[in-house]
Coordinates of C-alpha atoms and ligand atoms in Angstrom, one line a residue:
X1 CA -42.8 -20.1 -143.4
X2 CA -40.7 -17.9 -140.1
X3 CA -41.1 -15.0 -143.2
X4 CA -44.9 -14.8 -143.3
X5 CA -44.7 -15.5 -139.2
X6 CA -42.5 -12.5 -139.6
X7 CA -45.1 -10.8 -141.8
X8 CA -48.5 -11.4 -140.0
X9 CA -46.6 -10.2 -136.8
X10 CA -45.4 -7.0 -138.6
X11 CA -48.9 -7.0 -138.9
X12 CA -50.1 -7.1 -136.0
X13 CA -48.2 -4.8 -134.3
X14 CA -48.9 -1.5 -137.4
X15 CA -52.3 -1.7 -136.3
X16 CA -51.8 -1.6 -132.8
X17 CA -49.3 1.3 -133.8
X18 CA -52.6 2.4 -135.5
X19 CA -55.5 1.9 -132.8
X20 CA -53.4 3.3 -130.5
X21 CA -52.8 6.7 -132.2
X22 CA -56.8 6.9 -133.4
X23 CA -57.6 6.3 -129.6
X24 CA -55.4 9.2 -128.4
X25 CA -56.4 11.7 -131.6
X26 CA -59.5 10.5 -129.4
X27 CA -58.9 11.5 -126.5
X28 CA -57.9 14.9 -127.2
X29 CA -54.6 14.7 -125.0
X30 CA -51.5 16.9 -126.0
X31 CA -48.4 15.1 -126.3
X32 CA -45.3 16.6 -124.8
X33 CA -42.4 15.7 -126.8
X34 CA -39.0 17.5 -125.3
X35 CA -36.2 18.0 -128.0
X36 CA -33.8 19.7 -125.3
X37 CA -30.8 16.8 -125.8
X38 CA -31.1 17.7 -129.5
X39 CA -32.6 21.5 -130.7
X40 CA -31.8 22.4 -127.2
X41 CA -28.1 21.7 -126.9
X42 CA -27.6 22.3 -130.9
X43 CA -27.1 25.9 -129.0
X44 CA -23.7 27.5 -129.1
X45 CA -22.5 26.8 -125.6
X46 CA -25.4 24.7 -124.6
X47 CA -22.9 21.7 -125.1
X48 CA -23.7 18.7 -122.7
X49 CA -21.5 15.2 -122.3
X50 CA -23.6 12.1 -122.5
X51 CA -23.9 11.7 -119.0
X52 CA -25.2 14.8 -118.6
X53 CA -27.6 13.6 -121.3
X54 CA -28.7 10.9 -119.2
X55 CA -29.5 13.0 -116.0
X56 CA -32.3 15.2 -118.0
X57 CA -33.5 13.0 -120.0
X58 CA -34.2 10.9 -116.5
X59 CA -35.7 14.9 -115.2
X60 CA -37.8 14.9 -118.2
X61 CA -38.9 10.6 -117.7
X62 CA -39.6 12.1 -114.1
X63 CA -41.7 14.4 -115.3
X64 CA -43.8 12.4 -117.5
X65 CA -43.1 14.0 -121.0
X66 CA -44.5 11.3 -123.7
X67 CA -40.9 11.3 -125.9
X68 CA -37.5 12.6 -126.3
X69 CA -35.9 13.2 -129.1
X70 CA -32.7 12.3 -128.0
X71 CA -29.9 13.7 -130.5
X72 CA -29.2 13.3 -134.2
X73 CA -27.1 10.3 -134.3
X74 CA -25.3 10.5 -137.8
X75 CA -23.5 14.3 -136.6
X76 CA -22.1 12.7 -133.6
X77 CA -20.2 9.7 -132.0
X78 CA -21.0 11.5 -128.4
X79 CA -24.9 11.6 -129.8
X80 CA -24.6 8.1 -130.2
X81 CA -23.4 7.1 -126.8
X82 CA -25.9 9.1 -125.6
X83 CA -28.6 7.5 -127.2
X84 CA -27.4 4.4 -126.0
X85 CA -27.3 5.0 -122.3
X86 CA -30.4 6.6 -122.4
X87 CA -31.5 2.9 -123.8
X88 CA -30.5 1.4 -121.0
X89 CA -32.1 3.8 -118.3
X90 CA -35.3 5.7 -119.2
X91 CA -37.9 3.3 -119.5
X92 CA -41.4 5.5 -119.9
X93 CA -40.6 7.9 -122.7
X94 CA -40.1 6.8 -126.4
X95 CA -37.0 7.7 -127.2
X96 CA -36.1 9.2 -131.3
X97 CA -33.0 10.0 -133.2
X98 CA -32.9 12.4 -135.6
X99 CA -32.4 11.9 -139.4
X100 CA -31.9 13.8 -142.6
X101 CA -34.1 11.8 -144.9
X102 CA -30.3 9.5 -146.0
X103 CA -30.5 5.8 -145.4
X104 CA -27.3 6.0 -144.2
X105 CA -28.5 8.2 -140.5
X106 CA -31.5 5.6 -140.6
X107 CA -29.1 3.1 -140.0
X108 CA -27.1 5.9 -137.3
X109 CA -30.3 5.6 -135.3
X110 CA -31.2 1.9 -135.6
X111 CA -27.7 1.8 -134.1
X112 CA -28.2 4.1 -130.9
X113 CA -31.4 2.8 -130.3
X114 CA -30.6 -1.0 -130.9
X115 CA -31.7 -1.4 -127.0
X116 CA -35.2 -0.3 -127.2
X117 CA -38.1 -2.3 -127.7
X118 CA -39.5 -1.2 -130.8
X119 CA -42.6 0.6 -129.3
X120 CA -39.9 2.9 -127.4
X121 CA -38.1 3.6 -130.4
X122 CA -38.4 6.2 -133.4
X123 CA -36.9 8.3 -136.1
X124 CA -37.8 12.0 -136.9
X125 CA -37.0 12.5 -140.3
X126 CA -36.6 15.8 -141.5
X127 CA -36.2 17.2 -144.9
X128 CA -36.4 21.2 -146.3
X129 CA -39.0 21.6 -148.8
X130 CA -39.5 25.2 -149.1
X131 CA -38.3 27.3 -152.4
X132 CA -35.4 28.3 -150.3
X133 CA -34.0 25.3 -148.9
X134 CA -34.8 23.2 -152.4
X135 CA -33.0 25.5 -154.3
X136 CA -30.0 26.9 -152.8
X137 CA -29.0 24.1 -149.9
X138 CA -30.0 20.9 -151.4
X139 CA -30.4 21.7 -155.2
X140 CA -33.2 19.3 -155.9
X141 CA -36.7 20.3 -157.3
X142 CA -40.3 19.8 -155.8
X143 CA -40.8 15.6 -157.5
X144 CA -37.1 15.1 -156.2
X145 CA -38.0 15.9 -152.9
X146 CA -41.1 13.8 -152.8
X147 CA -39.1 10.6 -153.8
X148 CA -36.1 11.0 -151.5
X149 CA -39.0 11.5 -148.8
X150 CA -40.4 8.5 -149.6
X151 CA -38.2 6.4 -150.6
X152 CA -36.1 7.3 -146.9
X153 CA -39.5 6.9 -145.2
X154 CA -40.1 3.4 -146.5
X155 CA -36.4 2.8 -145.8
X156 CA -37.1 4.0 -142.5
X157 CA -40.3 1.6 -141.7
X158 CA -38.3 -1.4 -142.5
X159 CA -36.7 -0.4 -139.3
X160 CA -38.8 1.4 -137.2
X161 CA -42.7 1.5 -136.0
X162 CA -42.5 4.9 -134.7
X163 CA -41.8 8.1 -137.7
X164 CA -42.0 11.4 -137.4
X165 CA -41.5 13.1 -141.0
X166 CA -41.0 17.2 -140.6
X167 CA -40.4 19.0 -143.9
X168 CA -37.8 22.0 -142.4
X169 CA -38.7 25.3 -142.7
X170 CA -42.4 24.5 -143.3
X171 CA -43.3 27.7 -142.0
X172 CA -42.0 29.5 -144.9
X173 CA -42.9 26.9 -148.0
X174 CA -45.9 26.9 -150.3
X175 CA -49.4 25.4 -148.8
X176 CA -49.6 23.1 -151.6
X177 CA -45.9 21.7 -151.9
X178 CA -46.4 20.7 -148.1
X179 CA -49.3 18.8 -148.6
X180 CA -48.0 17.8 -150.8
X181 CA -45.1 16.5 -148.8
X182 CA -47.0 15.0 -145.8
X183 CA -49.3 12.9 -147.9
X184 CA -46.1 11.4 -149.5
X185 CA -45.0 10.7 -146.1
X186 CA -48.1 9.2 -144.6
X187 CA -48.3 6.6 -147.8
X188 CA -44.9 5.6 -147.0
X189 CA -45.2 4.9 -143.8
X190 CA -44.8 8.2 -141.5
X191 CA -47.1 7.6 -137.9
X192 CA -46.2 12.0 -137.6
X193 CA -45.9 14.6 -139.1
X194 CA -43.8 17.9 -137.8
X195 CA -44.6 21.3 -138.6
X196 CA -41.6 23.3 -138.2
X197 CA -41.6 26.7 -138.3
X198 CA -37.8 27.2 -138.5
X199 CA -36.8 30.2 -138.5
X200 CA -39.5 31.7 -136.4
X201 CA -41.5 33.7 -138.5
X202 CA -44.9 32.6 -137.6
X203 CA -47.7 34.8 -135.3
X204 CA -50.3 33.1 -133.6
X205 CA -53.3 33.8 -136.2
X206 CA -50.8 32.0 -139.0
X207 CA -50.2 29.2 -137.0
X208 CA -53.3 28.6 -136.6
X209 CA -54.4 28.7 -140.1
X210 CA -51.5 26.4 -141.2
X211 CA -52.6 23.6 -138.6
X212 CA -56.3 24.3 -140.3
X213 CA -53.8 24.1 -144.2
X214 CA -53.3 20.2 -143.2
X215 CA -56.2 19.3 -141.5
X216 CA -58.2 21.0 -144.7
X217 CA -56.0 19.1 -147.5
X218 CA -54.0 16.0 -145.9
X219 CA -56.7 13.3 -146.7
X220 CA -54.8 10.5 -144.3
X221 CA -54.4 13.2 -141.6
X222 CA -56.4 11.0 -139.2
X223 CA -53.6 8.3 -138.9
X224 CA -50.7 10.1 -138.3
X225 CA -50.2 12.2 -134.9
X226 CA -49.9 15.6 -136.1
X227 CA -47.2 17.8 -133.8
X228 CA -45.8 21.4 -133.9
X229 CA -42.2 22.8 -133.4
X230 CA -42.5 26.4 -133.4
X231 CA -38.9 28.6 -132.8
X232 CA -38.8 32.1 -130.9
X233 CA -36.9 34.1 -133.2
X234 CA -39.9 36.6 -132.4
X235 CA -40.9 36.2 -129.2
X236 CA -43.9 34.0 -129.8
X237 CA -43.0 30.1 -130.0
X238 CA -44.8 29.7 -126.9
X239 CA -47.6 31.6 -128.0
X240 CA -47.7 30.0 -131.2
X241 CA -47.9 26.3 -130.0
X242 CA -50.7 27.1 -128.1
X243 CA -53.0 28.4 -131.4
X244 CA -52.0 25.1 -132.9
X245 CA -53.1 23.2 -129.5
X246 CA -56.3 25.2 -130.1
X247 CA -55.9 24.3 -133.8
X248 CA -56.0 21.0 -133.0
X249 CA -52.2 20.1 -132.9
X250 CA -51.8 16.6 -131.1
X251 CA -48.0 17.0 -130.0
X252 CA -46.2 19.4 -129.0
X253 CA -42.7 19.8 -129.4
X254 CA -40.9 22.1 -126.6
X255 CA -37.2 22.9 -124.8
X256 CA -36.7 23.1 -120.9
X257 CA -35.9 26.4 -120.7
X258 CA -36.8 27.4 -124.2
X259 CA -32.8 26.9 -125.2
X260 CA -32.6 26.2 -129.0
X261 CA -30.8 27.0 -132.4
X262 CA -30.8 31.4 -132.5
X263 CA -33.5 32.4 -130.3
X264 CA -34.3 28.7 -128.9
X265 CA -37.6 26.8 -128.8
X266 CA -40.8 26.8 -127.4
X267 CA -39.8 26.5 -123.5
X268 CA -42.0 23.8 -122.3
X269 CA -42.4 24.7 -118.8
X270 CA -44.0 27.9 -120.0
X271 CA -46.6 25.9 -122.8
X272 CA -47.2 23.3 -119.8
X273 CA -48.1 26.5 -117.4
X274 CA -50.1 28.3 -120.5
X275 CA -52.0 25.2 -121.1
X276 CA -52.7 24.4 -117.5
X277 CA -53.3 27.7 -115.9
X278 CA -56.1 28.3 -119.0
X279 CA -57.0 24.6 -118.9
X280 CA -60.9 26.4 -119.1
X281 CA -60.3 27.6 -123.0
X282 CA -58.0 25.3 -124.0
X283 CA -59.8 21.9 -122.5
X284 CA -56.9 19.3 -123.7
X285 CA -55.3 17.6 -121.3
X286 CA -51.4 16.6 -121.2
X287 CA -49.4 14.0 -118.4
X288 CA -46.6 16.6 -117.3
X289 CA -45.6 16.4 -113.6
X290 CA -45.6 20.4 -112.7
X291 CA -44.7 20.2 -109.6
X292 CA -40.9 19.0 -111.4
X293 CA -40.8 21.9 -113.3
X294 CA -38.6 24.7 -111.6
X295 CA -36.1 21.3 -110.5
X296 CA -35.6 20.9 -114.3
X297 CA -35.5 24.6 -115.6
X298 CA -32.4 24.6 -112.6
X299 CA -30.8 21.2 -114.3
X300 CA -31.2 22.1 -117.4
X301 CA -29.7 25.6 -116.7
X302 CA -27.2 24.2 -114.4
X303 CA -26.1 21.1 -116.7
X304 CA -25.8 23.5 -120.0
X305 CA -24.1 26.9 -118.6
X306 CA -27.0 29.0 -120.3
X307 CA -28.5 31.1 -117.3
X308 CA -31.9 31.8 -117.0
X309 CA -32.6 36.0 -116.9
X310 CA -34.6 36.1 -113.4
X311 CA -37.8 37.0 -115.2
X312 CA -37.9 33.8 -117.0
X313 CA -41.8 32.4 -116.8
X314 CA -41.6 29.8 -114.8
X315 CA -38.0 29.5 -114.2
X316 CA -36.8 32.2 -113.0
X317 CA -35.0 33.3 -110.2
X318 CA -37.7 36.7 -109.6
X319 CA -40.7 33.9 -110.1
X320 CA -41.7 34.2 -106.5
X321 CA -40.4 36.7 -105.0
X322 CA -41.3 40.7 -104.6
X323 CA -39.9 43.9 -102.9
X324 CA -43.0 46.0 -103.8
X325 CA -45.4 47.1 -100.3
X326 CA -48.8 46.5 -101.9
X327 CA -47.8 43.5 -103.2
X328 CA -46.2 42.0 -100.1
X329 CA -50.1 43.2 -98.1
X330 CA -52.4 41.8 -100.6
X331 CA -49.8 38.2 -100.6
X332 CA -49.9 37.6 -96.8
X333 CA -53.6 38.3 -97.3
X334 CA -54.9 36.0 -99.8
X335 CA -51.7 34.4 -102.2
X336 CA -53.9 34.9 -104.6
X337 CA -54.0 38.6 -105.4
X338 CA -50.3 38.8 -107.3
X339 CA -50.2 35.4 -108.3
X340 CA -51.1 32.8 -111.8
X341 CA -49.6 29.7 -109.6
X342 CA -48.5 28.9 -106.8
X343 CA -44.6 28.0 -106.1
X344 CA -45.6 24.3 -104.7
X345 CA -47.2 23.3 -107.9
X346 CA -44.1 24.2 -110.4
X347 CA -41.8 22.4 -106.9
X348 CA -40.4 26.2 -106.5
X349 CA -39.6 27.1 -102.3
X350 CA -41.8 29.9 -101.8
X351 CA -42.0 33.1 -102.1
X352 CA -40.0 35.2 -101.3
X353 CA -41.1 39.0 -99.4
X354 CA -37.6 40.9 -100.8
X355 CA -37.3 43.8 -98.2
X356 CA -35.8 47.7 -99.7
X357 CA -37.3 50.5 -100.5
X358 CA -40.6 49.6 -101.9
X359 CA -41.3 47.4 -98.7
X360 CA -44.6 48.1 -96.7
X361 CA -44.6 48.1 -92.8
X362 CA -46.7 44.7 -93.3
X363 CA -44.2 43.0 -94.4
X364 CA -41.6 44.3 -92.3
X365 CA -43.8 43.0 -89.4
X366 CA -44.4 39.9 -91.1
X367 CA -40.6 39.1 -91.6
X368 CA -39.8 40.0 -87.9
X369 CA -42.7 38.2 -86.3
X370 CA -41.4 35.1 -88.0
X371 CA -37.9 36.0 -86.8
X372 CA -39.8 35.7 -83.7
X373 CA -38.9 39.7 -82.6
X374 CA -42.6 40.9 -81.9
X375 CA -41.5 45.3 -82.1
X376 CA -44.0 48.2 -81.0
X377 CA -45.9 50.4 -84.3
X378 CA -43.1 53.1 -83.7
X379 CA -40.2 50.7 -83.6
X380 CA -41.9 49.1 -87.0
X381 CA -42.3 52.4 -87.9
X382 CA -38.4 53.7 -87.5
X383 CA -37.0 49.9 -89.2
X384 CA -39.0 50.5 -92.1
X385 CA -37.7 53.9 -92.6
X386 CA -34.6 53.2 -92.2
X387 CA -35.0 50.2 -94.7
X388 CA -35.7 53.0 -97.4
X389 CA -33.0 55.4 -95.9
X390 CA -30.6 51.4 -97.4
X391 CA -27.7 53.3 -100.3
X392 CA -28.6 51.0 -103.6
X393 CA -26.8 47.6 -103.4
X394 CA -27.6 46.9 -100.0
X395 CA -29.5 43.7 -98.9
X396 CA -31.8 43.7 -96.3
X397 CA -31.6 39.8 -95.2
X398 CA -32.3 38.9 -92.2
X399 CA -29.5 39.9 -89.8
X400 CA -29.3 43.4 -91.2
X401 CA -33.0 43.4 -90.1
X402 CA -32.2 41.9 -86.8
X403 CA -29.1 44.7 -86.7
X404 CA -31.8 47.7 -88.0
X405 CA -33.8 46.6 -85.3
X406 CA -31.4 46.9 -82.8
X407 CA -30.1 50.0 -83.6
X408 CA -26.9 49.2 -85.5
X409 CA -27.2 51.2 -88.3
X410 CA -23.5 51.5 -89.4
Ligands
LIG501 O1 -36.4 23.5 -136.7 C1 -36.8 22.8 -137.0 O2 -36.6 23.0 -138.6 C2 -35.9 21.3 -136.8 C3 -35.6 20.5 -137.9 C4 -34.8 19.4 -137.3 C5 -37.3 19.7 -137.5 O3 -35.9 21.4 -135.8
LIG502 ZN1 -36.1 23.3 -134.6

């Protein structure tokens, strides 16, 4: 009796879940799945303590990401602890745990995620499917791989309602076999399928083709979400992600600052800003709070110790700084002249007019005025001249500027 009640409950939950997936697909929203705490942390030197992971998870929750790839429980006890801690405090995003297509990994994920309700936890299973992986890594035939996929996903479906399956090295897997893997995974109970470009070899055109291939050849696709995961070995992870979105992907998997295996993953802040700035082109809505991005980039930089290049798009120190006279003049007249988006849009402090050899009169006058110093045209010419003569490495901060205007040239 209680068995059949449980079965009825489970069927109802599955129907609700399927309806949610279908509604989401119709809405056209792009969901952000963050893997900073898993693929990002996998990067040598980016190791995070459980409490640091929780801080990043909370910041990602504030930023509005849909799900967090929270760690790989079977790979380390620290990941188990971190996930358990996250289940205590992270409430809105779905927390998922990475698993090989192995029952024991699913058990480890179940244990780590025990604190979360069924609709806020899931597993993300992966299995190498390319000829290289089958032959050299797994030593398994195609049919053995299919059996492993079916077995592990069926097992996961006894414990989880949210199950993603990714054929590792999907971009180098034979198209017919790739689609067969997806078909088996969906039949066994997967609710999302991932397309990982594991070694980052694709171009935007090939990425879009891959999405279309899946759409055309996986008949049961309408009941699952299609997620993409691009690595950045050719510097194309963001471009490939955008191409996949344009072709109809539902979920983008990214990391903050683009950290991750080798050259990293698609950067969350870049994908979000590209979709925002080009919303006329993509026409896809998403729920990331853009004003959280800059602080998020800084937090991940601080906690991982992986420092950002100054000119890193969106999060870099140089993004709202300029020394060039023509740019400074234009920005003073109208910020749109030399900005693709405003500092406050991404939660950064503001424009930074660096004074140096390339600066012009207008920026110097502007700075002096902000310091309450009104000067004549002749004084302005003189101080601009002095600034241009400063040796390499001299920083013209406010104190130095006032010294120069006061005639202290030492
Ligand atoms: O890049 C990759 O293939 C992965 C898998 C674990 C999905 O990160
Ligand atoms: Zn990856």
